[in-house]
Coordinates of C-alpha atoms in Angstrom, one line a residue:
M1242 CA 122.3 160.7 -42.6
T1243 CA 119.3 161.2 -40.3
R1244 CA 118.5 158.1 -38.2
P1245 CA 114.8 157.0 -38.5
V1246 CA 112.6 157.8 -35.5
L1247 CA 111.8 154.6 -33.6
I1248 CA 108.9 154.3 -31.2
D1249 CA 108.8 151.6 -28.5
G1250 CA 111.8 150.0 -30.1
R1251 CA 109.9 148.6 -33.1
Y1252 CA 107.8 151.2 -34.9
E1253 CA 109.8 153.1 -37.5
V1254 CA 108.1 156.4 -38.5
E1255 CA 107.8 156.8 -42.3
A1256 CA 105.5 159.7 -43.0
E1257 CA 102.9 162.0 -41.4
L1258 CA 99.3 161.2 -42.3
G1259 CA 97.5 164.0 -40.5
R1260 CA 97.4 166.1 -37.3
G1261 CA 94.7 167.4 -35.0
A1262 CA 94.3 169.0 -31.6
M1263 CA 95.1 165.8 -29.7
G1264 CA 98.2 164.8 -31.6
V1265 CA 99.7 163.6 -34.9
V1266 CA 99.2 160.4 -36.9
Y1267 CA 102.0 158.8 -38.8
R1268 CA 102.4 155.9 -41.1
A1269 CA 105.0 153.7 -39.6
R1270 CA 106.5 150.2 -40.0
D1271 CA 106.6 147.5 -37.4
I1272 CA 110.1 146.3 -38.0
E1273 CA 109.5 143.1 -36.0
L1274 CA 106.5 141.9 -38.0
G1275 CA 107.2 143.7 -41.2
R1276 CA 103.8 145.4 -41.5
A1277 CA 102.6 149.0 -41.9
V1278 CA 100.8 150.5 -38.9
A1279 CA 99.1 153.8 -38.2
L1280 CA 100.9 155.4 -35.2
K1281 CA 99.2 158.1 -33.2
L1282 CA 101.3 160.3 -30.9
I1283 CA 99.4 162.3 -28.3
A1284 CA 100.4 165.9 -28.0
P1285 CA 102.7 166.4 -25.0
E1286 CA 100.5 169.0 -23.3
Y1287 CA 97.8 166.3 -23.0
A1288 CA 100.1 163.3 -22.3
R1289 CA 101.9 165.1 -19.4
S1290 CA 98.7 165.1 -17.3
S1291 CA 98.6 162.1 -14.9
R1292 CA 94.8 162.0 -15.2
V1293 CA 95.0 162.0 -19.0
A1294 CA 97.7 159.4 -19.0
A1295 CA 95.6 157.1 -16.8
Y1296 CA 92.6 157.7 -19.1
L1297 CA 94.7 156.8 -22.2
Q1298 CA 95.8 153.6 -20.6
R1299 CA 92.2 152.6 -19.7
E1300 CA 91.1 153.4 -23.2
A1301 CA 93.9 151.5 -24.9
R1302 CA 93.0 148.4 -22.9
A1303 CA 89.4 148.8 -23.8
L1304 CA 90.0 149.4 -27.5
A1305 CA 92.4 146.4 -27.6
T1306 CA 89.6 144.1 -26.6
I1307 CA 87.4 145.1 -29.5
R1308 CA 87.4 142.5 -32.3
S1309 CA 85.4 143.8 -35.3
H1310 CA 86.2 143.7 -39.0
H1311 CA 84.8 147.3 -39.1
V1312 CA 86.7 148.9 -36.2
V1313 CA 90.4 149.9 -36.5
Q1314 CA 92.4 147.4 -34.5
V1315 CA 94.8 148.6 -31.8
Y1316 CA 98.0 146.7 -31.6
A1317 CA 99.9 148.4 -28.8
S1318 CA 100.1 151.5 -26.7
G1319 CA 102.3 153.1 -24.1
P1320 CA 104.4 156.2 -23.1
H1321 CA 107.1 157.6 -25.4
K1322 CA 109.3 160.4 -24.0
D1323 CA 106.8 163.2 -23.1
S1324 CA 104.0 161.7 -25.2
Y1325 CA 101.9 158.6 -25.5
F1326 CA 101.5 156.4 -28.5
F1327 CA 98.9 154.1 -30.1
A1328 CA 100.0 151.6 -32.8
M1329 CA 96.9 150.7 -34.9
E1330 CA 95.9 148.9 -38.0
F1331 CA 96.9 150.9 -41.1
I1332 CA 93.8 151.2 -43.4
R1333 CA 94.8 152.0 -47.0
G1334 CA 91.9 153.8 -48.5
R1335 CA 89.8 157.0 -48.7
S1336 CA 87.4 158.5 -46.2
L1337 CA 83.6 158.1 -46.7
D1338 CA 83.4 161.9 -46.7
T1339 CA 85.7 162.1 -49.7
I1340 CA 83.6 159.5 -51.5
I1341 CA 80.3 161.2 -50.7
N1342 CA 81.6 164.6 -51.9
E1343 CA 82.9 163.0 -55.2
H1344 CA 79.5 161.6 -55.9
K1345 CA 78.0 165.0 -55.1
A1346 CA 80.4 166.8 -57.5
H1347 CA 79.3 164.3 -60.2
G1348 CA 75.7 165.1 -59.6
T1349 CA 74.8 161.7 -58.2
F1350 CA 74.5 159.7 -55.0
V1351 CA 76.3 156.6 -53.6
P1352 CA 74.2 153.7 -54.8
I1353 CA 71.6 153.1 -52.1
Y1354 CA 72.3 149.4 -51.7
R1355 CA 76.0 150.2 -51.2
A1356 CA 75.2 153.0 -48.8
L1357 CA 73.0 150.8 -46.7
T1358 CA 75.7 148.1 -46.7
I1359 CA 78.2 150.6 -45.4
L1360 CA 75.8 151.7 -42.7
R1361 CA 75.1 148.2 -41.6
Q1362 CA 78.8 147.3 -41.3
I1363 CA 79.7 150.5 -39.4
A1364 CA 76.7 149.9 -37.1
R1365 CA 78.1 146.4 -36.5
G1366 CA 81.4 147.8 -35.6
L1367 CA 79.9 150.5 -33.4
A1368 CA 77.9 147.8 -31.5
A1369 CA 81.3 146.1 -30.7
V1370 CA 82.6 149.5 -29.4
H1371 CA 79.6 149.9 -27.2
A1372 CA 79.8 146.4 -25.9
A1373 CA 83.3 147.3 -24.7
G1374 CA 81.8 150.1 -22.7
I1375 CA 83.0 152.9 -25.0
V1376 CA 81.2 155.9 -26.6
H1377 CA 83.1 157.1 -29.7
R1378 CA 81.6 160.7 -29.7
D1379 CA 82.8 161.6 -33.2
I1380 CA 81.0 159.3 -35.7
K1381 CA 81.1 161.1 -39.0
P1382 CA 81.9 160.4 -42.6
A1383 CA 85.5 161.6 -42.2
N1384 CA 86.1 159.0 -39.5
I1385 CA 85.0 156.1 -41.7
V1386 CA 87.6 154.8 -44.2
I1387 CA 86.7 152.6 -47.2
E1388 CA 89.6 150.2 -47.7
E1389 CA 91.1 149.8 -51.1
N1390 CA 90.6 146.6 -53.0
T1391 CA 87.9 145.3 -50.5
G1392 CA 85.6 148.2 -50.1
R1393 CA 85.6 147.4 -46.3
P1394 CA 84.3 150.3 -44.2
V1395 CA 86.3 150.8 -41.0
L1396 CA 85.6 153.2 -38.1
V1397 CA 88.7 155.1 -37.0
D1398 CA 89.9 157.9 -34.8
F1399 CA 88.9 157.2 -31.2
G1400 CA 90.6 160.4 -29.9
L1401 CA 87.4 161.6 -28.3
A1402 CA 86.1 158.3 -27.0
V1403 CA 85.0 158.1 -23.4
P1404 CA 83.5 155.4 -21.1
A1405 CA 79.7 155.0 -21.6
D1406 CA 77.6 157.1 -19.2
A1407 CA 80.4 159.6 -18.5
R1408 CA 79.9 163.2 -17.7
V1409 CA 82.5 165.0 -19.7
A1410 CA 83.2 168.4 -21.3
A1411 CA 81.6 169.0 -24.7
A1412 CA 83.8 167.7 -27.6
G1413 CA 83.3 166.5 -31.1
T1414 CA 82.3 167.8 -34.5
P1415 CA 79.4 170.3 -34.4
A1416 CA 78.0 169.1 -37.7
V1417 CA 77.1 165.7 -36.1
M1418 CA 77.0 166.6 -32.4
A1419 CA 74.0 165.2 -30.5
P1420 CA 71.9 167.8 -28.6
E1421 CA 73.0 166.6 -25.2
Q1422 CA 76.6 167.3 -26.1
G1423 CA 75.7 171.0 -26.4
R1424 CA 73.9 170.8 -23.1
L1425 CA 76.8 169.3 -21.1
L1426 CA 77.0 172.5 -19.0
Q1427 CA 73.5 171.6 -17.7
G1428 CA 74.8 168.2 -16.5
S1429 CA 74.0 165.9 -19.4
I1430 CA 75.7 162.5 -19.7
V1431 CA 77.1 160.9 -22.8
T1432 CA 75.6 157.5 -23.6
I1433 CA 75.4 155.0 -26.4
R1434 CA 72.5 157.0 -27.8
T1435 CA 74.8 159.9 -28.3
D1436 CA 76.6 157.9 -31.0
I1437 CA 73.3 156.8 -32.5
Y1438 CA 72.5 160.4 -33.2
S1439 CA 75.9 161.0 -34.9
L1440 CA 75.5 157.8 -36.9
G1441 CA 72.1 159.1 -37.9
C1442 CA 73.7 162.3 -39.2
T1443 CA 76.3 160.3 -41.0
A1444 CA 73.6 158.1 -42.6
Y1445 CA 71.7 161.3 -43.6
K1446 CA 74.7 162.6 -45.5
L1447 CA 75.5 159.3 -47.1
L1448 CA 72.0 159.0 -48.5
T1449 CA 71.3 162.6 -49.4
G1450 CA 74.7 164.2 -49.9
R1451 CA 73.8 166.8 -47.2
L1452 CA 74.0 166.9 -43.4
P1453 CA 70.7 167.3 -41.4
F1454 CA 71.7 170.8 -40.3
E1455 CA 74.1 173.2 -42.1
S1456 CA 75.0 176.7 -40.8
K1457 CA 77.8 179.2 -41.2
T1458 CA 78.5 179.5 -37.4
I1459 CA 79.1 176.9 -34.8
P1460 CA 76.6 178.4 -32.2
D1461 CA 73.9 178.4 -34.9
L1462 CA 74.7 174.8 -35.8
L1463 CA 74.6 173.6 -32.2
R1464 CA 71.3 175.5 -31.7
A1465 CA 69.8 173.8 -34.7
H1466 CA 70.8 170.4 -33.3
M1467 CA 69.1 171.3 -30.0
T1468 CA 65.9 173.0 -31.3
E1469 CA 65.2 172.3 -35.0
E1470 CA 63.8 169.3 -36.7
A1471 CA 65.8 167.8 -39.6
K1472 CA 64.0 167.8 -43.0
P1473 CA 62.7 164.4 -43.9
V1474 CA 65.2 162.7 -46.3
S1475 CA 62.2 162.3 -48.7
S1476 CA 62.2 166.1 -49.1
L1477 CA 65.7 165.8 -50.7
R1478 CA 65.1 162.4 -52.3
P1479 CA 61.4 161.4 -52.7
D1480 CA 62.3 157.8 -53.3
L1481 CA 63.6 157.6 -49.7
A1482 CA 60.2 158.1 -48.1
P1483 CA 60.3 154.7 -46.3
F1484 CA 63.4 155.9 -44.4
D1485 CA 61.7 159.1 -43.0
P1486 CA 60.6 157.4 -39.7
V1487 CA 64.1 155.9 -39.2
F1488 CA 65.7 159.3 -39.3
A1489 CA 63.0 160.9 -37.2
R1490 CA 63.8 158.5 -34.4
A1491 CA 67.6 158.4 -34.9
L1492 CA 67.8 162.2 -34.7
A1493 CA 65.3 162.6 -31.9
K1494 CA 66.3 165.5 -29.5
N1495 CA 65.6 163.4 -26.4
P1496 CA 68.1 160.5 -26.2
D1497 CA 65.5 158.3 -24.6
E1498 CA 63.4 158.5 -27.9
R1499 CA 66.3 157.3 -30.1
Y1500 CA 67.2 153.7 -30.9
A1501 CA 68.7 152.1 -27.9
S1502 CA 71.5 150.4 -29.8
A1503 CA 73.2 150.2 -33.2
E1504 CA 71.6 146.8 -33.8
E1505 CA 68.2 148.4 -33.3
L1506 CA 69.0 151.1 -35.9
T1507 CA 70.2 148.5 -38.3
L1508 CA 67.0 146.5 -38.0
A1509 CA 65.0 149.7 -38.7
L1510 CA 67.1 150.3 -41.8
D1511 CA 66.5 146.8 -43.0
Q1512 CA 62.7 147.2 -42.5
A1513 CA 62.7 150.4 -44.4
E1514 CA 64.8 148.9 -47.2
A1515 CA 62.3 146.1 -47.6
Q1516 CA 59.7 148.7 -48.5
W1517 CA 62.1 150.6 -50.8
I1518 CA 63.6 147.8 -53.0
P1519 CA 62.3 148.2 -56.6
P1520 CA 60.3 145.2 -57.8
D1521 CA 62.7 144.5 -60.7
L1522 CA 65.5 143.9 -58.2
S1523 CA 63.5 141.9 -55.7
S1524 CA 64.8 138.6 -57.1
A1525 CA 68.4 139.4 -56.3
P1526 CA 69.6 137.1 -53.5
F1527 CA 70.3 138.3 -50.0
S1528 CA 72.6 136.7 -47.5
T1529 CA 71.0 135.0 -44.5
G1530 CA 74.4 134.1 -43.0
A1531 CA 74.4 130.6 -44.3
F1532 CA 75.9 129.4 -47.6
S1533 CA 77.1 126.3 -49.3
Q1534 CA 80.7 125.2 -48.4
P1535 CA 82.8 126.0 -51.5
G1536 CA 84.9 123.3 -53.1
P1537 CA 88.7 123.2 -53.0
G1538 CA 90.9 125.4 -55.1
L1539 CA 90.7 129.0 -56.3
R1540 CA 87.2 130.2 -57.4
V1541 CA 86.9 132.7 -60.2
L1542 CA 83.6 134.1 -61.3
V1543 CA 83.2 135.6 -64.8
V1544 CA 80.2 137.9 -65.1
D1545 CA 79.3 139.0 -68.7
D1546 CA 76.2 138.9 -70.8
D1547 CA 78.3 138.0 -73.9
D1548 CA 78.6 134.2 -74.2
M1549 CA 81.8 134.4 -76.3
F1550 CA 83.5 136.6 -73.9
R1551 CA 82.7 134.4 -71.0
A1552 CA 84.3 131.5 -72.7
F1553 CA 87.3 133.7 -73.7
A1554 CA 87.8 134.9 -70.1
A1555 CA 87.5 131.4 -68.7
R1556 CA 90.3 130.3 -71.0
A1557 CA 92.4 133.2 -69.9
V1558 CA 91.9 132.3 -66.2
K1559 CA 92.9 128.7 -66.8
L1560 CA 96.0 129.8 -68.6
A1561 CA 96.9 132.1 -65.8
F1562 CA 96.6 129.3 -63.2
Q1563 CA 98.0 126.3 -65.2
D1564 CA 99.6 124.7 -62.1
V1565 CA 96.9 125.6 -59.6
P1566 CA 93.5 124.1 -59.0
V1567 CA 91.0 126.7 -60.2
R1568 CA 87.2 126.5 -60.6
V1569 CA 85.8 129.0 -63.2
L1570 CA 82.1 129.8 -62.8
A1571 CA 80.2 131.9 -65.3
A1572 CA 77.2 134.1 -65.0
G1573 CA 75.3 135.9 -67.8
S1574 CA 73.7 138.6 -65.6
G1575 CA 74.0 140.3 -62.3
I1576 CA 71.3 138.1 -60.7
E1577 CA 73.0 134.9 -61.9
A1578 CA 76.3 136.2 -60.5
L1579 CA 74.8 136.9 -57.1
T1580 CA 73.1 133.5 -56.9
S1581 CA 76.4 131.9 -57.8
A1582 CA 78.4 134.0 -55.3
L1583 CA 76.0 133.1 -52.5
H1584 CA 76.7 129.4 -52.9
N1585 CA 80.4 129.6 -54.1
P1586 CA 82.0 132.8 -52.8
P1587 CA 84.6 133.8 -55.4
N1588 CA 88.2 134.8 -54.8
L1589 CA 88.3 136.7 -58.0
V1590 CA 85.6 138.2 -60.2
L1591 CA 86.0 139.3 -63.8
L1592 CA 83.1 141.7 -64.2
D1593 CA 81.4 143.6 -67.0
F1594 CA 79.8 147.0 -66.4
D1595 CA 77.2 147.3 -69.1
M1596 CA 74.7 144.5 -68.6
P1597 CA 70.9 144.3 -68.7
G1598 CA 69.1 144.4 -65.4
L1599 CA 71.7 144.9 -62.7
D1600 CA 74.8 146.6 -64.1
G1601 CA 78.3 145.9 -62.8
I1602 CA 78.2 148.5 -60.1
H1603 CA 74.9 147.4 -58.6
T1604 CA 75.9 143.8 -58.9
L1605 CA 79.1 144.4 -57.0
S1606 CA 77.5 146.5 -54.4
R1607 CA 75.2 143.5 -53.6
L1608 CA 78.0 141.0 -53.9
R1609 CA 80.1 142.8 -51.3
V1610 CA 77.6 142.1 -48.5
L1611 CA 77.4 138.3 -49.3
P1612 CA 79.6 135.9 -47.3
G1613 CA 83.1 136.3 -48.5
G1614 CA 82.2 139.3 -50.6
L1615 CA 84.6 141.8 -49.0
E1616 CA 87.5 139.5 -49.7
A1617 CA 86.8 139.1 -53.4
R1618 CA 89.3 140.8 -55.8
I1619 CA 87.6 142.4 -58.8
L1620 CA 88.8 143.0 -62.3
V1621 CA 86.4 145.1 -64.4
V1622 CA 86.6 144.2 -68.1
S1623 CA 84.3 146.4 -70.1
A1624 CA 84.0 148.5 -73.3
R1625 CA 82.0 151.2 -71.5
A1626 CA 83.6 151.7 -68.0
E1627 CA 84.7 155.3 -68.6
E1628 CA 86.0 157.7 -66.0
Q1629 CA 82.5 158.3 -64.6
E1630 CA 82.0 154.6 -63.9
R1631 CA 85.5 154.0 -62.7
W1632 CA 85.3 156.3 -59.7
R1633 CA 82.0 154.7 -58.8
F1634 CA 83.6 151.3 -58.9
S1635 CA 86.4 152.7 -56.7
V1636 CA 83.9 153.2 -53.9
L1637 CA 83.5 149.4 -54.0
G1638 CA 87.3 148.8 -53.7
V1639 CA 88.0 148.3 -57.5
H1640 CA 91.2 149.6 -59.0
D1641 CA 91.9 147.1 -61.8
F1642 CA 90.3 147.8 -65.2
L1643 CA 90.8 146.5 -68.8
A1644 CA 89.0 147.9 -71.8
K1645 CA 87.4 145.7 -74.4
P1646 CA 88.5 144.5 -76.9
V1647 CA 91.3 142.9 -74.9
Q1648 CA 94.2 140.8 -76.0
L1649 CA 94.3 137.3 -74.5
Q1650 CA 97.9 138.0 -73.4
D1651 CA 96.9 141.2 -71.5
L1652 CA 94.0 139.4 -69.8
V1653 CA 96.1 136.5 -68.7
D1654 CA 98.9 138.8 -67.4
T1655 CA 96.5 141.0 -65.5
V1656 CA 94.7 138.1 -63.8
A1657 CA 98.1 136.7 -62.9
R1658 CA 99.3 140.0 -61.5
I1659 CA 96.2 140.5 -59.4
A1660 CA 96.5 136.9 -58.1
R1661 CA 100.2 137.5 -57.1
R1662 CA 99.4 140.8 -55.5
S1663 CA 96.5 139.3 -53.5
G1664 CA 98.5 136.3 -52.3
F1665 CA 96.2 133.8 -53.9
T1666 CA 99.0 131.7 -55.6
S1667 CA 101.9 131.9 -57.9
A1668 CA 100.2 132.4 -61.3
N1669 CA 101.8 131.7 -64.7
E1670 CA 102.2 134.1 -67.5
L1671 CA 101.2 133.1 -71.1
P1672 CA 103.7 133.4 -73.9
P1673 CA 102.8 136.2 -76.3
S1674 CA 99.6 135.7 -78.3
S1675 CA 97.7 137.9 -80.7
Q1676 CA 94.3 136.5 -79.9
M1677 CA 91.7 139.0 -78.9
A1678 CA 88.1 139.3 -77.8

């Protein structure tokens, strides 16, 4: 029997996740803490260099200081045989690139409010990276993972990261590479604004489904980044006209003309969104960072425009948590749900899809950005959430669905199962019942 590979005496390799020029990433298990980790082993030809080894040690120390919900956390690092390892947070989910391409294949876009939420959160993480004196150098949709169940976007893969203001050899992904990266032979320096350009390219694809520049050859692509102006996003989506000035500045050829920080870019996106929001959605609440302190116990929000189903679902929730304090809140529309969630962040949401005004997808995309919204677990209970809608919900971290009409037994059991899986509490199961709604 083959003995498992053990790294640093505690990380047991389980499966390969991917490989690139710099090394291989594995899923591993921390046998001391009993948790999954992502383990990156640097290719020996790089790790053998004393200069590279010293650089890796510096970067590991810098990355370990970053504390952001939207940046992959580094747990440990060090030498291993003729290589060097990084043990990092394991993010179970899909890349933003995969999600964008799925929407494109279905002839639609990621909902704009969800897209802007992702951009804000990644910008927040990038600001923390920059505060640590690091430039990522490879901000792209493929390096952003959307976590299952929560929809949390996380910036990953720091394999090309360098200290800010460093003069280094050109490296990165040509599709999102800032013009100065292509001019490095002329003595350009990589700065925070290099990442701003790549984040602008990422935002462009997230909102339009296309990159600012597309070419069949790498030289032509790099030349386009250095000499051509990107088409306004409004030429691809006329409703995005308020965002044209934002992209013009984020994708400026001269780094000095770009936004000076990720926070500055976020503010510009917020201002453009204020001009974009349709009037019929303007009454939906936005988080200001302050909210009412929730009461004790588990909070469950039932969102459905059917009065009878709300009462039915509330009963199912109480049966699932007979021995646990639970507060069931009800909302008859998306706007009501968001107002409720702003003051009482829910642990669990039972959500309908087909509702007047804000449907379930747009309601959830807004709820995710409210305080506590990323932590909420979601169960979609709907008669009309077909395959098309389900993959859209999956972008928001939803994997639990029930079709109406639903048996009371099935609803109770599903709520109990989600609660146990999420670590909320030990929920009870209801004896068989034939009642249905």
